[in-house]
């Protein structure tokens, strides 16, 4: 089997799906890309059993065939080659791959393609189309709050809820919760599914910057995404997602409006003086002023700042994890934000004052217990 392809075109396609390949896979053959040639089309597959990514490109080839090619050495070779046509010659009996370029020959050993796991096919599933910029934004707004706790598998993915009037993306790690809702996308067939974090991370890095329609199909066990010449199949997390709507407090009489960048800058500075284990900072709200302070008793470090704000409600003092607060403020776009609070031991809601067209962003953060020092 023999084919000729542009080194840069092949490198681009391999790089787009290489994120799936893990260093120590369960099955050693998964350290390889699966190359399949059919009618001068090269189909490349990468898989880790949970997630598979497939891409295609046109090559010069006279015959069809399959081979599993080692991912790492192949990528390193192509990265260091100048852009030129390269010829792959494959011995299907010994699984030897020889790459010929204008400046040299490189020989590497492949594996039998029949050992490569079969990629599941989504048949008879539901389908929805989402613009790539919308999907990318939804992933960016939620992925940082996904839990790493393997004991709560449902929370290690993003919950996608498809409704007749909107699509909602939810992520939580028990300390904070992100809800991103789009009212410009809907489906006649309502459904809920949990997409693993890795799948969405891979999708995020390969989504085109220009608006492209991403087709998403799903059944009971798998979700299938396709756009341009890339396809991705991932196994869904088969767990029950926590009832997130019940966690969002409805009665929040204390409302704070503040400049997002001012608060973010202040929290960044004050957090330097917070305890390195708890990252605890406190917000003291009185009238049109907010005090942001932190203290690390172990090292006698302390800091406090005053910020002007609009605050309606009772005077209160509430503690938060500075890291969580910074991440959430970084992920809001609006200049002014609103912080809705009820009591110092109940969750606070962060929201932009003005939502962009057709979207609704809500962030919930749990407070931390304050050690009342004088």
Short mmCIF file of N, CA and C in Angstrom, two decimals, residues 130-193:
data_model
loop_
_atom_site.label_atom_id
_atom_site.label_comp_id
_atom_site.label_asym_id
_atom_site.label_seq_id
_atom_site.Cartn_x
_atom_site.Cartn_y
_atom_site.Cartn_z
N UNK A 130 -25.95 23.03 16.27
CA UNK A 130 -25.55 24.18 17.10
C UNK A 130 -24.42 24.91 16.38
N UNK A 131 -24.49 26.23 16.23
CA UNK A 131 -23.36 26.95 15.63
C UNK A 131 -22.10 26.77 16.47
N UNK A 132 -20.95 26.63 15.82
CA UNK A 132 -19.70 26.34 16.54
C UNK A 132 -19.34 27.43 17.54
N UNK A 133 -19.64 28.71 17.20
CA UNK A 133 -19.30 29.78 18.15
C UNK A 133 -20.15 29.72 19.41
N UNK A 134 -21.41 29.29 19.27
CA UNK A 134 -22.30 29.14 20.42
C UNK A 134 -21.84 27.97 21.29
N UNK A 135 -21.51 26.85 20.65
CA UNK A 135 -21.07 25.67 21.39
C UNK A 135 -19.75 25.97 22.11
N UNK A 136 -18.83 26.65 21.42
CA UNK A 136 -17.55 27.01 22.03
C UNK A 136 -17.75 27.90 23.24
N UNK A 137 -18.67 28.85 23.12
CA UNK A 137 -18.95 29.78 24.23
C UNK A 137 -19.56 29.03 25.42
N UNK A 138 -20.47 28.12 25.13
CA UNK A 138 -21.11 27.33 26.19
C UNK A 138 -20.08 26.49 26.94
N UNK A 139 -19.13 25.90 26.20
CA UNK A 139 -18.08 25.09 26.83
C UNK A 139 -17.19 25.98 27.69
N UNK A 140 -16.78 27.13 27.15
CA UNK A 140 -15.91 28.05 27.90
C UNK A 140 -16.55 28.53 29.19
N UNK A 141 -17.86 28.75 29.12
CA UNK A 141 -18.56 29.32 30.29
C UNK A 141 -18.76 28.29 31.40
N UNK A 142 -18.64 27.00 31.08
CA UNK A 142 -18.98 25.99 32.09
C UNK A 142 -17.84 25.05 32.47
N UNK A 143 -16.90 24.81 31.56
CA UNK A 143 -15.95 23.70 31.76
C UNK A 143 -15.08 23.84 33.00
N UNK A 144 -14.78 25.08 33.40
CA UNK A 144 -13.87 25.25 34.55
C UNK A 144 -14.50 24.83 35.87
N UNK A 145 -15.83 24.69 35.89
CA UNK A 145 -16.50 24.31 37.14
C UNK A 145 -16.81 22.81 37.21
N UNK A 146 -16.36 22.04 36.21
CA UNK A 146 -16.62 20.60 36.22
C UNK A 146 -15.79 19.95 37.32
N UNK A 147 -16.37 18.99 38.02
CA UNK A 147 -15.69 18.33 39.14
C UNK A 147 -14.67 17.30 38.66
N UNK A 148 -13.61 17.12 39.47
CA UNK A 148 -12.63 16.06 39.19
C UNK A 148 -12.85 14.85 40.09
N UNK A 149 -13.91 14.89 40.88
CA UNK A 149 -14.17 13.84 41.87
C UNK A 149 -14.74 12.59 41.21
N UNK A 150 -13.90 11.55 41.09
CA UNK A 150 -14.33 10.31 40.43
C UNK A 150 -15.42 9.59 41.23
N UNK A 151 -15.57 9.94 42.51
CA UNK A 151 -16.61 9.30 43.32
C UNK A 151 -18.00 9.83 42.97
N UNK A 152 -18.02 10.98 42.29
CA UNK A 152 -19.31 11.54 41.84
C UNK A 152 -19.24 11.70 40.32
N UNK A 153 -19.31 10.57 39.61
CA UNK A 153 -19.07 10.60 38.16
C UNK A 153 -19.98 11.54 37.39
N UNK A 154 -21.22 11.72 37.83
CA UNK A 154 -22.15 12.60 37.10
C UNK A 154 -21.59 14.01 36.98
N UNK A 155 -20.88 14.45 38.03
CA UNK A 155 -20.38 15.83 38.06
C UNK A 155 -19.05 15.99 37.33
N UNK A 156 -18.51 14.90 36.75
CA UNK A 156 -17.26 15.01 35.98
C UNK A 156 -17.53 15.34 34.51
N UNK A 157 -18.78 15.65 34.22
CA UNK A 157 -19.14 16.03 32.84
C UNK A 157 -20.00 17.28 32.85
N UNK A 158 -20.36 17.74 31.66
CA UNK A 158 -21.27 18.89 31.53
C UNK A 158 -22.65 18.35 31.19
N UNK A 159 -23.63 18.81 31.94
CA UNK A 159 -25.01 18.37 31.77
C UNK A 159 -25.64 19.23 30.67
N UNK A 160 -26.14 18.59 29.63
CA UNK A 160 -26.77 19.32 28.52
C UNK A 160 -28.26 18.97 28.51
N UNK A 161 -29.07 20.00 28.62
CA UNK A 161 -30.52 19.80 28.70
C UNK A 161 -31.15 20.44 27.45
N UNK A 162 -31.76 19.62 26.63
CA UNK A 162 -32.37 20.11 25.39
C UNK A 162 -33.87 20.25 25.60
N UNK A 163 -34.37 21.44 25.37
CA UNK A 163 -35.79 21.71 25.59
C UNK A 163 -36.41 22.32 24.33
N UNK A 164 -37.75 22.41 24.33
CA UNK A 164 -38.45 22.94 23.15
C UNK A 164 -38.24 24.44 22.98
N UNK A 165 -37.79 25.14 24.05
CA UNK A 165 -37.58 26.59 23.91
C UNK A 165 -36.16 27.03 24.25
N UNK A 166 -35.28 26.10 24.68
CA UNK A 166 -33.90 26.49 24.97
C UNK A 166 -32.99 25.27 25.09
N UNK A 167 -31.69 25.55 25.15
CA UNK A 167 -30.69 24.52 25.46
C UNK A 167 -29.88 25.03 26.64
N UNK A 168 -29.72 24.19 27.66
CA UNK A 168 -29.00 24.60 28.87
C UNK A 168 -27.79 23.72 29.11
N UNK A 169 -26.66 24.36 29.45
CA UNK A 169 -25.42 23.65 29.80
C UNK A 169 -25.14 23.94 31.27
N UNK A 170 -24.90 22.87 32.06
CA UNK A 170 -24.69 23.05 33.50
C UNK A 170 -23.43 22.31 33.93
N UNK A 171 -22.64 22.96 34.80
CA UNK A 171 -21.47 22.29 35.39
C UNK A 171 -21.40 22.66 36.86
N UNK A 172 -21.02 21.69 37.69
CA UNK A 172 -20.86 21.97 39.13
C UNK A 172 -19.82 21.04 39.74
N UNK A 173 -19.14 21.55 40.77
CA UNK A 173 -18.21 20.69 41.51
C UNK A 173 -18.59 20.65 42.99
N UNK A 174 -19.80 21.11 43.29
CA UNK A 174 -20.26 21.10 44.68
C UNK A 174 -19.98 22.40 45.41
N UNK A 175 -18.99 23.18 44.92
CA UNK A 175 -18.67 24.47 45.54
C UNK A 175 -19.23 25.62 44.72
N UNK A 176 -19.38 25.38 43.43
CA UNK A 176 -19.95 26.41 42.55
C UNK A 176 -20.73 25.72 41.44
N UNK A 177 -21.62 26.47 40.84
CA UNK A 177 -22.46 25.89 39.79
C UNK A 177 -22.60 26.94 38.68
N UNK A 178 -22.47 26.49 37.44
CA UNK A 178 -22.60 27.37 36.29
C UNK A 178 -23.77 26.91 35.44
N UNK A 179 -24.64 27.85 35.09
CA UNK A 179 -25.75 27.51 34.19
C UNK A 179 -25.70 28.47 33.01
N UNK A 180 -25.53 27.90 31.83
CA UNK A 180 -25.47 28.71 30.60
C UNK A 180 -26.64 28.28 29.72
N UNK A 181 -27.52 29.23 29.41
CA UNK A 181 -28.73 28.88 28.67
C UNK A 181 -28.83 29.68 27.38
N UNK A 182 -29.20 28.99 26.30
CA UNK A 182 -29.42 29.66 25.00
C UNK A 182 -30.87 29.51 24.61
N UNK A 183 -31.49 30.65 24.27
CA UNK A 183 -32.90 30.59 23.87
C UNK A 183 -33.06 30.59 22.34
N UNK A 184 -31.91 30.70 21.62
CA UNK A 184 -32.01 30.70 20.16
C UNK A 184 -31.81 29.31 19.57
N UNK A 185 -31.66 28.30 20.44
CA UNK A 185 -31.52 26.91 19.97
C UNK A 185 -32.56 26.08 20.70
N UNK A 186 -33.27 25.26 19.95
CA UNK A 186 -34.29 24.42 20.59
C UNK A 186 -34.44 23.13 19.80
N UNK A 187 -35.15 22.20 20.38
CA UNK A 187 -35.37 20.92 19.71
C UNK A 187 -36.77 20.42 20.03
N UNK A 188 -37.36 19.72 19.09
CA UNK A 188 -38.71 19.21 19.33
C UNK A 188 -38.66 18.00 20.26
N UNK A 189 -37.53 17.26 20.23
CA UNK A 189 -37.39 16.08 21.09
C UNK A 189 -36.59 16.44 22.33
N UNK A 190 -37.26 16.59 23.45
CA UNK A 190 -36.56 16.98 24.68
C UNK A 190 -35.70 15.83 25.19
N UNK A 191 -34.52 16.19 25.71
CA UNK A 191 -33.60 15.15 26.21
C UNK A 191 -32.58 15.78 27.15
N UNK A 192 -31.94 14.91 27.95
CA UNK A 192 -30.86 15.34 28.85
C UNK A 192 -29.72 14.36 28.72
N UNK A 193 -28.50 14.87 28.68
CA UNK A 193 -27.34 13.97 28.60
C UNK A 193 -26.14 14.60 29.30
#
